[in-house]
Every structure is written in structure tokens, then in C-alpha cells.
XYZ file of C-alpha atoms in Angstrom:
741
model
C 14.175 31.237 -34.207
C 12.870 28.013 -33.969
C 14.568 24.593 -33.984
C 12.748 21.581 -35.040
C 14.714 17.584 -33.854
C 12.885 14.935 -35.706
C 13.103 11.563 -34.241
C 12.465 8.101 -35.901
C 12.912 5.140 -33.718
C 10.932 3.181 -35.622
C 13.673 2.050 -38.313
C 16.550 2.611 -36.473
C 15.714 -0.323 -33.391
C 14.061 -2.410 -36.320
C 17.403 -2.821 -38.118
C 19.017 -3.028 -34.218
C 17.365 -5.712 -33.505
C 18.046 -7.784 -36.855
C 21.080 -7.782 -36.908
C 20.861 -9.561 -32.825
C 20.859 -12.769 -32.461
C 18.884 -14.273 -30.229
C 22.104 -15.512 -27.846
C 22.712 -11.518 -27.175
C 19.426 -10.499 -26.503
C 19.391 -12.755 -23.918
C 22.682 -12.352 -22.884
C 21.818 -9.074 -21.888
C 23.893 -7.156 -18.866
C 20.872 -7.635 -16.234
C 21.397 -3.465 -16.184
C 20.039 -3.066 -19.476
C 17.154 -4.680 -18.293
C 13.882 -4.094 -17.483
C 10.789 -6.021 -16.221
C 7.212 -3.489 -15.624
C 4.119 -4.432 -15.423
C 1.273 -2.183 -16.832
C -1.899 -1.953 -14.608
C -5.149 0.019 -14.520
C -8.932 0.064 -14.957
C -10.653 -1.726 -17.221
C -10.991 0.373 -20.930
C -8.169 2.759 -19.687
C -6.054 2.162 -22.783
C -3.493 -0.527 -20.982
C -3.217 -2.699 -23.683
C -3.228 -0.274 -26.857
C -0.362 1.090 -24.562
C 1.588 -2.544 -25.057
C 0.555 -1.903 -28.727
C 1.942 1.121 -29.608
C 5.532 0.229 -27.811
C 5.760 -2.935 -29.918
C 5.045 -1.226 -32.624
C 7.474 1.672 -31.912
C 10.407 -0.687 -30.555
C 10.020 -2.940 -34.221
C 8.391 -5.922 -32.665
C 5.699 -5.196 -34.643
C 4.855 -4.208 -38.513
C 1.134 -2.860 -38.144
C -0.436 -1.466 -35.047
C -3.012 -3.483 -32.949
C -6.326 -2.358 -31.924
C -8.699 -3.765 -29.467
C -11.825 -3.183 -31.275
C -10.306 -4.844 -34.767
C -9.140 -7.870 -32.335
C -5.430 -7.999 -33.695
C -3.489 -7.682 -30.847
C 0.015 -9.214 -30.233
C -1.394 -9.233 -26.270
C -5.114 -10.195 -26.495
C -4.492 -13.302 -28.804
C -7.593 -15.874 -26.734
C -10.600 -16.196 -28.446
C -12.394 -14.580 -25.289
C -9.889 -11.773 -25.223
C -10.121 -10.234 -29.124
C -14.566 -11.538 -29.018
C -15.341 -9.357 -25.634
C -11.637 -6.964 -26.776
C -10.928 -6.874 -22.797
C -7.682 -8.288 -21.308
C -8.327 -12.079 -19.695
C -4.669 -13.479 -19.153
C -1.776 -11.754 -18.462
C 1.055 -11.476 -21.435
C 4.855 -11.143 -21.810
C 6.728 -9.197 -24.542
C 9.661 -8.577 -25.018
C 11.091 -5.554 -27.291
C 13.863 -3.778 -26.941
C 14.138 -0.117 -26.608
C 17.427 2.795 -26.599
C 19.394 0.141 -25.942
C 17.428 -1.344 -23.083
C 15.873 -4.743 -22.423
C 11.846 -4.267 -21.480
C 10.376 -7.398 -20.708
C 6.430 -5.870 -20.116
C 3.873 -8.203 -18.632
C 0.004 -7.108 -19.913
C -2.315 -8.045 -17.036
C -6.133 -7.437 -16.889
C -8.109 -4.888 -15.595
C -11.398 -6.519 -14.306
C -12.044 -6.993 -11.216
C -12.732 -11.122 -12.020
C -8.847 -11.222 -13.117
C -7.373 -9.777 -9.692
C -5.369 -13.067 -9.466
C -3.362 -12.576 -12.766
C -2.628 -9.016 -11.858
C -1.155 -10.424 -8.323
C 0.638 -13.455 -10.177
C 2.249 -11.026 -12.851
C 3.678 -8.547 -9.693
C 6.304 -11.066 -7.995
C 8.587 -10.593 -12.055
C 8.538 -7.259 -12.001
C 10.241 -4.058 -10.835
C 8.285 -1.822 -11.887
C 5.211 -1.255 -13.001
C 2.906 1.751 -15.667
C 0.053 2.523 -14.039
C -2.837 3.506 -16.419
C -5.153 6.351 -15.154
C -8.163 7.715 -18.337
C -8.105 11.096 -18.121
C -11.878 11.319 -18.414
C -12.185 9.030 -15.031
C -9.386 9.831 -13.043
C -8.646 7.160 -10.412
C -11.352 4.614 -10.745
C -12.147 1.158 -8.548
C -9.629 -0.755 -9.943
C -7.044 1.248 -9.888
C -6.873 1.334 -6.374
C -7.142 -2.282 -6.277
C -4.088 -2.701 -8.674
C -2.598 -0.068 -6.179
C -2.652 -1.935 -3.068
C -1.294 -4.651 -4.555
C 1.646 -2.089 -5.926
C 1.820 -1.678 -2.515
C 2.226 -4.784 -0.942
C 5.128 -5.601 -3.501
C 6.443 -2.322 -2.483
C 6.787 -1.259 -6.588
C 8.295 2.811 -8.507
C 6.068 3.268 -10.428
C 4.580 5.661 -13.162
C 1.960 7.113 -13.637
C 1.112 7.749 -17.198
C -2.396 9.860 -17.983
C -4.112 8.396 -21.112
C -6.664 9.929 -23.763
C -5.452 13.122 -23.144
C -6.381 13.497 -26.570
C -10.073 13.627 -25.509
C -12.434 17.062 -25.171
C -13.479 15.713 -21.540
C -10.531 15.238 -20.545
C -8.998 16.319 -17.044
C -5.366 15.944 -16.143
C -5.505 18.370 -12.909
C -8.362 16.056 -11.409
C -6.163 13.270 -12.299
C -3.603 14.154 -10.041
C -5.958 15.506 -7.434
C -7.168 11.654 -7.457
C -3.652 11.078 -6.645
C -3.217 12.808 -3.592
C -7.124 12.431 -2.766
C -7.597 8.477 -3.422
C -4.600 6.603 -3.518
C -2.729 8.961 -0.854
C 0.876 9.365 -2.772
C 3.187 11.645 -4.073
C 2.507 12.511 -7.555
C 5.136 15.040 -9.441
C 4.395 16.133 -12.495
C 7.139 15.486 -15.506
C 4.457 16.741 -18.431
C 1.850 18.649 -19.339
C -0.846 19.144 -21.699
C -0.360 20.933 -24.180
C -3.561 21.897 -27.338
C -3.372 23.496 -30.311
C -6.459 25.929 -31.009
C -7.279 23.036 -33.427
C -7.604 20.359 -30.473
C -4.319 18.870 -31.177
C -2.624 17.056 -28.906
C 1.031 17.815 -27.511
C 2.701 17.339 -25.001
C 5.158 20.268 -22.400
C 8.402 18.694 -21.657
C 9.309 20.413 -17.731
C 12.729 18.503 -17.436
C 14.007 20.337 -20.727
C 11.312 23.592 -21.230
C 10.553 22.188 -24.900
C 7.591 21.244 -26.416
C 6.659 17.654 -28.200
C 5.022 18.134 -31.518
C 3.885 14.179 -33.109
C 3.539 13.728 -36.739
C 0.656 11.722 -37.470
C 1.558 10.765 -41.140
C 3.364 8.094 -40.198
C 1.840 6.792 -37.319
C 3.447 8.990 -34.081
C 6.179 7.392 -35.102
C 7.943 10.809 -35.079
C 7.921 13.903 -33.269
C 9.268 16.720 -32.941
C 10.773 19.192 -30.380
C 10.211 22.282 -30.064
C 12.624 24.773 -28.164
C 9.651 27.536 -26.695
C 10.467 31.076 -26.617
C 8.874 33.819 -23.220
C 5.862 34.482 -26.113
C 5.537 30.257 -26.118
C 4.254 30.484 -21.785
C 8.827 29.673 -21.451
C 8.492 31.277 -18.146
C 5.199 29.403 -16.668
C 7.250 26.358 -17.387
C 9.856 27.412 -15.892
C 8.271 27.983 -12.660
C 6.970 24.602 -13.122
C 10.367 23.306 -13.507
C 11.435 25.292 -10.618
C 8.355 23.831 -8.408
C 9.230 20.255 -9.622
C 13.142 20.827 -8.837
C 11.844 22.191 -4.985
C 9.496 18.978 -4.400
C 12.275 16.584 -5.264
C 14.964 19.028 -3.512
C 12.998 18.673 -0.225
C 12.895 14.357 -0.504
C 16.465 14.135 -2.056
C 19.254 15.207 -0.142
C 21.908 15.214 -3.263
C 19.761 17.434 -4.378
C 19.033 19.482 -1.814
C 22.951 20.026 -1.429
C 23.334 21.416 -5.103
C 20.102 23.994 -4.698
C 21.642 25.658 -1.486
C 25.335 25.569 -2.858
C 23.678 27.331 -6.356
C 21.112 29.284 -4.492
C 19.441 28.870 -7.552
C 17.089 26.185 -9.677
C 18.034 27.253 -13.001
C 21.530 26.336 -12.342
C 20.096 22.480 -11.607
C 21.046 21.104 -15.192
C 18.098 18.350 -16.549
C 20.773 15.580 -15.797
C 20.754 16.522 -11.713
C 17.448 16.348 -12.010
C 15.894 13.011 -13.843
C 19.250 11.392 -10.622
C 17.366 12.995 -8.527
C 13.701 12.160 -10.091
C 15.041 8.524 -10.426
C 16.328 8.164 -6.481
C 13.281 9.384 -5.182
C 11.269 6.974 -7.776
C 13.013 3.875 -6.906
C 13.019 4.511 -3.220
C 8.901 5.002 -3.625
C 8.789 8.633 -2.186
C 6.971 9.766 -5.148
C 5.316 9.433 -8.861
C 6.457 10.717 -11.451
C 2.816 11.183 -13.856
C 3.171 11.499 -18.047
C 0.781 11.616 -19.796
C 0.073 11.418 -23.933
C -2.985 8.939 -25.910
C -2.322 5.636 -26.984
C -5.443 5.263 -29.583
C -3.880 8.776 -30.759
C -0.412 7.854 -31.148
C 0.918 10.714 -29.065
C 3.771 10.352 -25.594
C 4.279 6.670 -26.385
C 8.146 7.071 -27.123
C 9.011 9.678 -23.974
C 6.794 6.667 -21.314
C 9.403 4.066 -23.113
C 12.325 6.216 -21.874
C 10.182 7.212 -18.129
C 10.711 3.331 -18.041
C 14.843 3.430 -19.147
C 15.500 5.829 -17.331
C 13.621 5.840 -13.562
C 12.640 2.427 -12.906
C 14.872 0.007 -11.466
C 17.792 -2.559 -13.447
C 17.262 -6.243 -11.133
C 20.297 -6.329 -10.270
C 18.935 -3.459 -8.157
C 16.180 -4.927 -6.305
C 15.847 -9.024 -4.577
C 18.975 -8.524 -2.563
C 17.968 -11.270 -0.849
C 18.750 -13.265 -4.000
C 22.371 -12.401 -3.363
C 23.056 -15.510 -1.763
C 22.829 -17.866 -3.873
C 25.765 -16.332 -5.307
C 26.162 -17.264 -9.156
C 23.983 -20.499 -8.788
C 20.236 -20.782 -10.066
C 17.548 -19.169 -8.451
C 13.942 -18.408 -10.101
C 10.295 -17.873 -9.868
C 7.615 -19.565 -11.664
C 5.165 -16.913 -12.216
C 2.359 -17.947 -14.376
C 1.695 -21.425 -16.436
C 0.378 -21.436 -20.215
C -0.978 -23.755 -22.371
C -0.137 -24.917 -25.663
C -1.233 -26.723 -27.418
C 1.969 -28.143 -29.853
C 4.250 -27.373 -26.624
C 2.054 -28.710 -24.362
C 2.586 -26.831 -20.134
C 4.782 -23.489 -20.756
C 6.344 -22.317 -17.388
C 6.729 -18.255 -17.220
C 10.005 -17.494 -15.157
C 12.197 -14.586 -13.220
C 15.824 -15.538 -13.310
C 16.199 -14.234 -10.388
C 20.397 -15.531 -9.966
C 22.715 -17.463 -12.053
C 21.275 -18.288 -15.366
C 18.771 -20.687 -17.073
C 20.287 -22.892 -20.066
C 18.536 -25.552 -22.025
C 18.419 -29.300 -21.151
C 18.847 -27.962 -17.694
C 17.639 -29.888 -14.985
C 15.934 -28.371 -11.656
C 14.779 -28.680 -8.779
C 11.479 -27.134 -7.766
C 9.875 -26.238 -4.275
C 8.117 -29.737 -4.266
C 11.334 -31.490 -4.358
C 10.769 -32.356 -8.136
C 13.654 -32.968 -10.602
C 12.224 -31.311 -13.719
C 14.721 -31.011 -16.990
C 13.621 -28.021 -19.283
C 13.962 -29.619 -23.535
C 13.191 -26.338 -24.136
C 14.008 -22.083 -23.399
C 11.459 -19.406 -25.457
C 11.443 -15.711 -25.406
C 7.843 -14.192 -24.850
C 5.964 -12.191 -27.104
C 2.465 -13.722 -26.165
C 1.243 -16.378 -28.046
C 4.535 -16.187 -30.426
C 7.914 -17.557 -29.888
C 11.513 -17.982 -30.542
C 13.506 -20.652 -29.669
C 16.703 -19.225 -27.234
C 19.670 -20.756 -25.816
C 20.889 -18.635 -22.406
C 18.540 -16.642 -20.086
C 20.532 -14.433 -18.023
C 20.227 -13.331 -14.240
C 17.175 -11.043 -14.739
C 15.755 -11.917 -17.267
C 11.992 -13.440 -18.241
C 11.765 -17.090 -20.199
C 9.299 -19.240 -21.543
C 10.127 -22.942 -20.519
C 9.020 -26.139 -21.987
C 9.430 -29.730 -20.575
C 8.587 -28.002 -17.151
C 6.304 -30.793 -15.569
C 5.415 -30.644 -11.395
C 6.161 -26.802 -11.392
C 3.363 -24.687 -10.040
C 2.927 -20.852 -9.585
C 4.809 -19.912 -6.781
C 7.667 -22.398 -6.461
C 11.515 -21.757 -6.429
C 13.013 -23.109 -9.113
C 17.167 -24.126 -8.347
C 19.756 -25.953 -9.874
C 19.371 -28.558 -6.918
C 17.608 -28.994 -3.271
C 21.934 -29.319 -1.946
C 21.944 -25.170 -3.701
C 18.605 -24.595 -1.968
C 20.327 -25.458 1.242
C 23.394 -23.942 0.619
C 21.701 -20.418 0.177
C 19.954 -20.682 3.709
C 23.339 -21.648 5.268
C 24.692 -18.132 2.855
C 22.049 -16.399 3.995
C 21.477 -16.583 8.042
C 25.997 -16.738 7.877
C 25.271 -13.580 6.057
C 22.840 -12.270 8.853
C 24.606 -13.248 11.758
C 27.709 -11.619 10.739
C 26.113 -7.914 10.379
C 25.367 -7.825 14.239
C 21.813 -7.518 13.591
C 19.536 -6.836 16.540
C 17.150 -9.783 18.077
C 14.238 -7.745 16.518
C 15.498 -6.772 12.391
C 16.875 -10.588 13.142
C 12.926 -11.610 13.626
C 12.113 -8.961 11.086
C 14.747 -11.271 8.485
C 13.274 -14.995 9.736
C 10.154 -13.226 7.867
C 11.820 -12.314 4.716
C 13.607 -15.247 4.810
C 10.266 -17.759 4.437
C 8.846 -15.276 1.840
C 12.066 -16.341 -0.300
C 10.538 -20.239 -0.199
C 7.406 -19.379 0.359
C 6.686 -17.814 -3.273
C 2.918 -18.737 -3.708
C 0.160 -15.440 -4.594
C -2.186 -15.766 -1.567
C -5.845 -16.830 -3.430
C -8.699 -14.747 -3.701
C -11.770 -16.227 -2.001
C -14.410 -17.647 -4.467
C -17.489 -15.387 -4.685
C -19.213 -17.721 -6.765
C -19.737 -21.909 -7.185
C -21.354 -23.648 -10.014
C -21.416 -27.412 -10.612
C -20.233 -28.651 -14.021
C -20.979 -31.520 -16.051
C -19.171 -33.338 -19.242
C -21.579 -33.686 -21.421
C -21.217 -37.724 -22.156
C -19.484 -40.419 -19.568
C -16.989 -40.025 -21.979
C -15.601 -36.835 -21.639
C -15.972 -37.156 -17.914
C -11.864 -38.131 -18.371
C -10.826 -34.975 -21.125
C -12.762 -33.225 -19.078
C -10.948 -33.578 -15.644
C -7.975 -33.093 -17.853
C -8.789 -29.597 -19.233
C -9.941 -28.673 -15.293
C -6.241 -29.494 -14.190
C -4.703 -27.803 -16.926
C -7.256 -24.359 -16.180
C -6.606 -24.589 -12.167
C -3.013 -25.162 -13.411
C -2.766 -21.903 -15.523
C -5.850 -19.983 -13.192
C -5.314 -20.544 -8.903
C -8.098 -18.374 -8.928
C -10.213 -21.258 -9.974
C -11.423 -23.819 -7.750
C -12.361 -27.362 -9.119
C -13.439 -29.832 -6.333
C -15.901 -33.251 -6.147
C -18.745 -32.877 -3.652
C -19.389 -36.159 -2.361
C -23.409 -35.846 -1.454
C -24.496 -34.621 -4.711
C -21.540 -36.743 -6.585
C -21.040 -33.691 -8.858
C -17.880 -31.048 -9.721
C -17.927 -28.023 -8.355
C -16.912 -24.876 -9.535
C -15.594 -21.419 -7.178
C -14.572 -18.735 -9.372
C -14.176 -14.880 -8.854
C -17.570 -13.936 -10.934
C -20.188 -14.349 -13.385
C -17.412 -13.185 -16.242
C -14.453 -15.470 -15.106
C -17.295 -18.769 -14.607
C -18.431 -17.639 -17.920
C -15.261 -17.661 -19.533
C -14.121 -20.617 -18.377
C -16.966 -22.697 -19.649
C -16.590 -21.178 -23.615
C -12.929 -21.746 -22.910
C -13.368 -25.153 -22.485
C -15.744 -25.312 -25.569
C -13.163 -23.550 -27.649
C -9.923 -24.750 -26.631
C -10.625 -28.723 -25.648
C -13.345 -29.536 -27.858
C -16.540 -29.925 -24.358
C -19.626 -28.987 -24.425
C -20.081 -29.085 -21.015
C -22.547 -27.865 -18.694
C -22.698 -25.369 -15.990
C -25.427 -25.579 -13.247
C -27.367 -22.134 -12.102
C -24.912 -19.960 -10.337
C -24.478 -19.878 -6.471
C -23.653 -17.776 -3.820
C -21.024 -18.406 -1.980
C -22.197 -17.568 1.492
C -20.166 -17.825 4.715
C -21.566 -18.888 8.071
C -20.316 -18.611 11.374
C -21.289 -19.455 14.646
C -24.133 -17.832 16.777
C -22.636 -18.540 20.853
C -20.156 -20.292 22.387
C -20.528 -24.222 22.713
C -18.805 -26.818 24.440
C -19.565 -30.591 24.209
C -17.040 -34.276 24.893
C -17.049 -36.733 22.417
C -16.041 -40.274 22.487
C -15.621 -43.137 19.997
C -14.422 -46.415 20.309
C -14.728 -48.701 17.878
C -12.177 -52.371 16.436
C -10.287 -51.907 13.670
C -8.512 -55.038 11.808
C -8.604 -56.441 15.235
C -6.829 -53.394 16.818
C -9.026 -51.117 19.251
C -9.505 -46.919 18.443
C -10.296 -45.617 21.238
C -10.354 -41.789 21.464
C -11.971 -39.315 23.971
C -12.137 -35.366 22.757
C -13.220 -32.142 24.282
C -14.570 -28.772 22.486
C -15.473 -25.459 22.497
C -16.274 -23.054 19.441
C -15.978 -19.480 20.678
C -16.518 -16.480 18.401
C -13.277 -15.190 17.093
C -11.041 -13.864 13.982
C -8.095 -14.402 14.707
C -6.182 -17.915 15.921
C -8.082 -20.604 14.596
C -7.223 -23.516 16.723
C -5.862 -22.638 20.399
C -5.427 -24.556 24.104
C -7.183 -24.473 26.535
C -5.242 -22.452 29.598
C -7.135 -22.989 32.074
C -5.578 -25.097 35.419
C -7.901 -28.060 35.381
C -7.254 -28.503 31.272
C -3.544 -27.297 31.004
C -1.636 -29.909 32.938
C -3.804 -33.048 30.614
C -2.469 -30.808 27.861
C 0.775 -30.517 27.955
C 0.700 -34.314 28.045
C 0.010 -35.004 24.831
C 2.321 -35.057 22.531
C 2.962 -32.131 19.971
C 2.516 -34.739 17.166
C -1.077 -35.344 18.488
C -2.182 -31.803 18.355
C -1.150 -30.840 15.480
C -3.555 -33.725 14.070
C -6.602 -32.796 15.843
C -6.163 -29.871 15.045
C -5.805 -30.660 11.231
C -9.076 -33.522 11.979
C -10.451 -29.152 13.610
C -10.388 -27.450 10.712
C -11.079 -29.290 8.064
C -14.951 -29.292 9.508
C -15.354 -25.288 9.332
C -15.225 -26.897 5.126
C -18.865 -27.490 5.085
C -21.336 -26.026 7.711
C -24.017 -26.968 8.336
C -26.537 -24.725 7.203
C -25.759 -24.056 2.818
C -22.547 -26.021 2.839
C -20.601 -22.832 3.080
C -17.224 -21.903 5.140
C -17.052 -21.485 9.037
C -15.371 -18.298 9.908
C -14.777 -16.147 12.752
C -14.923 -19.211 14.689
C -12.335 -20.231 17.252
C -11.880 -24.167 18.521
C -10.635 -24.787 21.333
C -9.108 -27.848 22.340
C -10.077 -28.499 25.977
C -8.868 -32.163 26.222
C -8.308 -35.202 24.813
C -7.772 -38.882 26.033
C -6.303 -40.921 23.544
C -5.940 -44.826 23.556
C -2.758 -46.611 23.354
C -2.193 -47.959 19.567
C -5.297 -45.451 17.903
C -4.499 -44.109 14.022
C -4.027 -40.752 13.784
C -6.747 -41.019 11.048
C -9.016 -41.892 14.106
C -8.255 -39.325 16.049
C -8.633 -36.692 12.773
C -12.112 -37.725 12.108
C -13.478 -38.170 16.039
C -12.075 -34.031 15.983
C -13.715 -33.359 12.757
C -16.833 -35.304 14.150
C -16.793 -33.819 17.584
C -16.597 -30.126 15.802
C -19.585 -31.071 13.238
C -21.797 -32.070 16.144
C -21.266 -28.617 17.388
C -22.081 -26.438 14.402
C -24.801 -29.201 14.178
C -26.958 -28.594 17.380
C -26.312 -25.246 18.064
C -26.329 -23.299 14.448
C -24.784 -21.232 12.694
C -26.073 -18.339 11.122
C -25.581 -17.200 7.353
C -22.984 -14.102 5.934
C -23.602 -13.176 2.285
C -21.089 -11.673 0.271
C -20.972 -7.858 -0.141
C -20.324 -5.896 -3.547
C -18.754 -2.499 -3.544
C -20.119 -1.147 -6.620
C -19.524 2.122 -8.314
C -21.828 3.329 -11.081
C -21.682 7.106 -13.599
C -24.691 8.164 -14.890
C -25.573 11.196 -16.802
C -27.402 13.239 -13.336
C -31.135 13.204 -15.275
C -30.903 8.937 -14.503
C -30.422 9.255 -10.924
C -33.599 8.305 -9.459
C -35.098 6.232 -11.678
C -31.281 4.144 -10.774
C -31.286 4.406 -6.865
C -34.860 3.439 -7.015
C -34.153 0.129 -8.244
C -31.177 0.492 -6.018
C -33.354 0.277 -2.406
C -35.318 -2.672 -3.880
C -31.832 -4.619 -3.865
C -31.160 -3.619 -0.087
C -28.181 -1.814 -1.541
C -26.544 1.242 0.703
C -26.059 4.353 -1.231
C -22.899 5.991 0.976
C -22.447 8.735 -1.506
C -23.590 10.188 -4.566
C -20.814 12.740 -6.220
C -20.381 14.949 -9.063
C -17.942 13.595 -12.170
C -17.716 15.956 -14.739
C -20.296 18.208 -16.084
C -23.519 15.952 -16.973
C -22.633 12.783 -14.964
C -23.016 11.384 -11.282
C -20.861 9.336 -9.697
C -22.398 6.780 -7.045
C -20.656 5.157 -4.524
C -23.200 1.860 -3.294
C -22.248 -1.826 -1.054
C -25.046 -3.979 -1.405
C -25.733 -8.225 -1.091
C -23.850 -10.014 -4.317
C -27.563 -12.426 -4.632
C -29.070 -9.048 -5.603
C -26.683 -8.152 -7.924
C -27.216 -11.027 -10.911
C -27.454 -9.738 -14.726
C -27.094 -6.037 -12.639
C -25.095 -4.635 -15.558
C -27.729 -5.609 -18.217
C -30.737 -4.368 -15.901
C -29.061 -0.831 -15.693
C -28.367 -0.436 -19.304
C -31.958 -0.670 -19.610
C -32.781 1.944 -16.987
C -29.988 4.255 -18.397
C -30.444 3.391 -21.926
C -27.301 2.302 -22.011
C -25.674 5.972 -20.736
C -24.801 4.592 -17.177
C -22.027 2.257 -16.794
C -20.835 0.569 -13.389
C -18.014 -1.608 -12.194
C -17.970 -3.851 -9.095
C -15.981 -5.003 -6.456
C -15.807 -7.747 -2.910
C -15.761 -5.552 0.443
C -16.799 -8.518 2.580
C -19.382 -10.082 4.016
C -22.252 -9.157 6.942
C -25.496 -10.432 8.655
C -28.163 -11.288 6.984
C -31.320 -11.389 9.261
C -33.637 -14.429 8.916
C -35.671 -13.913 6.303
C -33.027 -12.556 4.117
C -31.553 -16.219 5.554
C -34.433 -18.220 4.876
C -34.557 -17.237 1.038
C -30.871 -18.078 0.993
C -31.169 -21.184 2.063
C -34.173 -22.239 -0.092
C -32.472 -21.109 -3.503
C -29.458 -22.796 -2.138
C -31.643 -25.870 -2.053
C -33.397 -25.521 -5.737
C -36.615 -24.592 -3.749
C -36.422 -21.217 -5.819
């Protein structure tokens, strides 16, 4: 007989939520907390998946939809208009006795910095794949970011209800493109009518969702041999075999019982959790967020398989019960001012608490909030392992480490070193731990280079101050936004990650700050490099305020991609250089490197160049500022006299188009100095074209592609380095930069 068991998580959890006070929720045990991020390529379904999680957990009373512009996490006007995620959003909800803090991140390459900031605060991630597309360009980018942070992962294959969904191809993509070890704990079960169900490999059950109540309820069907039980048992045996090769405890059980059938579900789940937390394998689940299928199982997998806060970040144990918190994002609220998102690593955050940030500035928390995108619920205390919004922090920036005092930070460092030495580490291990200790106090994410620049002007002089204030706030929220002042042109210059990024900044200044700014034409962020080694000596002597300033310096520029500044090691120079005080060498280094920020051709950064100090004679009483300025002038003299070559940014494109449109697309690309790397089949009718092309040839290319393909092609684009230019292209780039083209 068939046995059906119905689950309705919504009503039970909503009632539970109402009965729990905010104080109890915020004082959750660390083992009952899961801090996770959700990552994917654009349009894979991250935000829709997040909306379903909030709905089934009882946090929302209706299903938000991206195309309707009513989602919780996409709350900015620009996000709802465009149907994409621009800023990471934090939401908190309970599920089956656990508290899940989830960060919904953008999928567009222009907003990769948002993903990087979020990964500092999570202990595991869900990677969402589009079942019709598999592993895409941005999937590979976010996967490498998760690798860098050594985060355990779950893979959720979304959109499995679509006729062209290919689960097996997604699994193969995980192996070939991401070089990971996927273990499938679910398989699709489609009925003759096309209704999607799920086979649970561990429990040997079929799960079917009830659409009449928006997927709140689902049934578990115990399979019979006639329903494909044997095939599913083979899949279970294959799963156990895979896990036993990765987990010794499970392998011992299999050897002792001499049978896969005698291995209990509990043992399989425990082994699966161990290999996931050790990042030896990645479990693969499936469903359809839009059709409300598989989301409850995904949340159960988060609870069962991803680590609790106490299982990671052991380096913070040196703080004991004292506060240690990581700042991973800052947002500005019209009523509350700047709000700082903090991951509490150790200790407790309390309302009214005095803190010290990494810069040494003292701060006071005026209020604490539980995050739910742009809605806030005030709480009084936040425990270790949890995430909170802090109001009242004025000097804190992304990447800061918050502690209760400077002495607390010094004591933690002392305890860390004592513990390290008491463990009797070898010299190599000691060096490695020093590296990790540096990371403890330097948490600022690495900011990628800008690929576009443009000038920004206020509508009137009276709006200048308001515009500068708006830019300061936006830059505090988004560190990938570069704001600088060009002393030559007298303009404020913005640097960003792409056309969309710059367009969003302009739109936000108008909608949030009511300033209708003008952006100048987008300029490509070229870089410059030297053509050949060059050597020169510069002597400067001047009297300033009655004091004689005298500097003579000899510098050489050579091609080098590693060290940016070094001392010449030749015997005739080394003796003189050893007489220089270390402080003077640092001043010379700082002045020399500053001159590389602006090259002589188009003002681009000078790269792949090493400054080599041959000699320096400093007169008595010469000011550091004068020494620094002389070093910068010497480097500028070398660059101007010997010249530089331009390096242009190259973009990696992936274009998916019907086979009959490929020839016209490739003909257009050939006129754009593009290199066609490969053309691969994608599905039955489409082709995937892999291209490298100069960014200068791609402004507005998305619109051009839609025209050529009659709207049937799609593309993704991301930076992939810089390349030398020939003389004619270089001349054209210089004329464009000077506004002559």
C-alpha cells in the first residue's frame, strides 16, 4: 500500500515565530545558527529561491515575484525596475529549530564586489544553477570566490520544471568546468503530464508538491519495485560508495557490514555532512523555485549539512568571551542614517555598547536591528555567530574588526601567539599562522580595478556639496566605486566596473538624493607600461622657509610584474644605499610609487614596471615631503622621456544564439578585433560562442547583438586581463581619450 505523509511547514513555523520573543531569537545558541550566502549567474533564480524560503518559513504572507517588483530582498527602485539584484541583502528566518541568516547576492559581473563582501560573513553557500544552462560564466566567478574563502557548498539545480532542463548536463558541468566532486542526493521524477517530482536517494522516497496551497505541503511516497525502487536503490548504493571513499567512518561501517543496504540513513547523512564541511564533495539538489518545488528540502539540507558558526573561524578563539565582530557591509537608510552589517564572531553585541574599530576610533551602538532586507526589527542583544545591523557607527568601514577596546585586541593577539608557541609549531607552520593572523586584523576585501571612468558634474554649483556627500555615502556602501579629483581638469571622476554599474550610480543619486547629475562620456580604463629599461638622475636644490632642501636621486625603470620597488644590488651602489635610514627609503618608495598612478599617455596607471633605486643623496634638514616630491618627479621624468605603451582591457564574452544566427554574429565580431576561441553546441538548436574582445569595441554591444539576432541571442561579459595594442589602435585610443574622436 502507498503511504502519503503531508508536511505543512508554513502554519507551524509562523505560529512558532509569533510565540518567540525577539530576545530569545537573538540569544540563539551558536549551534542553532546557519549563516549562508546564495550565489549564481544572473537570472538563475537566486532571489526567487530566497522569496520561497521566506514564505515557507512564515516571514512573508505572499510570494514575491521578480517580474512583479514586489520581492523582499530586491528593494531598491533600480532593482525592481530592471528585475536584477544590485546590492546584497540580509534576511533572517527560522526553519525547523534553526535560525538561518541568508545573504542574497547579485549575479551580474558589475557587482562582484557585493559578493566578495558577503562571503566574509557566511559559513557556507548555496550555488544556484539554471537547469537549462548549466555552469555559466558568473557561476565560475562566484565559485572561485567561495574557493578563496574555503566555504562548504550546496548546489541547487533550479528551473527543473522546464522541458529543456538537463540535470545530467549540470552535474557534468560541475565536474568539468568547476573541477569539483558532485554527489547527487536527489534526482528528477517527471510524470507523463510533465509535473516535476523529486526522488530522494537517501530515503528511497518520491516527493510531490501540492500546488493548490502554493507548495506549502508536499507528500512523501514510499516507492515499490514497480515504481523504480531498484534503480533508486542503485543510486543510493552509488552514493554510499562515493562517500565511503571520502569518509573513513562510513568506510569502516561498510566494511564491517559487507553491505550497502545495512547502512542507515543517519550514518549516510552524518558522513555527507563531514565531507561537505571538509569540502571534499558538493551535494546536488534540484527543484523549481518559481513552481514552488524543492525549497523545503533545500532548507533542510542547509540545516543538516552546512556548518554552524562554532565549527569555523577558530582563529577568533583568542578573543575568548570578548567581542570580535566583522563589518561586511554598510547601507544608508533615510530615517536611521548609516547602518552597519556586522557578523559577530565572538562575544555579544549590546545596544549602547562602546566599540573600537580597526582605525582605533571609538564608536557607540545606538540601536541594534534584526536584518530583513530594508525592514528592521529592533533587538537588545546579539550573540556570537549571529548577524545584526548596528546604527550609530560613524567611522566604521567595510572590513573593520570591531572589538570592545584596543586592549582587548592586543590581549587577543598575545593569547594567539602564546597558544601558537605552546602548540610547538614548526617554523613553516609558524610562518603560515603569522599569515592567518595578519588576515585577522586586515579584513578589507580586495577591490577590483575599475574598467570604466567618467566625469560627474552637479546641475549647479549649489548642488556640489550635496553631490560630494552622496558620493561619499555611496562609496562607503560600494567600495568598488572609485571617486577621485582630477587636478588637471578640475573635475570629479568616477571609476566603476561597467556601463550598468555607472548607470545605477547615476540613477541612485537622482532617486535617493534628488540630484540630477550629469555623467560625461564613458572612458576606457587603459593602463600603461614602459617599452624598455631607462635610468636617470635628478638633482633638486631649493630653499624653503630659510631651510636649504637638497636631494639627488638616481632611479631606473625596468619591466617586472612582481616587486614594484627595489634597491639596486650592484656592489658600487649597495654600500651607499645601506647608509640610508629605513625611514628615508620608505619615503622614497612612497613618492616613487605615487608617480606610477598616472602615466604620460592617457593618464592610466603604469603597471608591470619596477622602480629600482640606485643612489640617493639627501641634504641635512631636508623635509620628507620634499624627498617624496623629488622621487615622484624623477619617475615622471623617466616615463615622459622614454615613453610608455598602452594596455587595453580585454573582455571574455559568452554568447548563446540560435545556429542560424551564428554566422552574422561572428561577422560582426570580426569587425571588433575579437578573437573567437570556440563555438560549442548548446542544446538542440543553439550554439555557445566563446570570445575575447577589447572593451573599447563593445560599448552598447548588448543592443547590437539583440538587433543582429532579432532578440534571440543572449550574452555575458567579464574582464579577463589587459593586452598590448598596435600603433594605429593606440593612436585612436589616445584621440578618443582626448575627446578628438
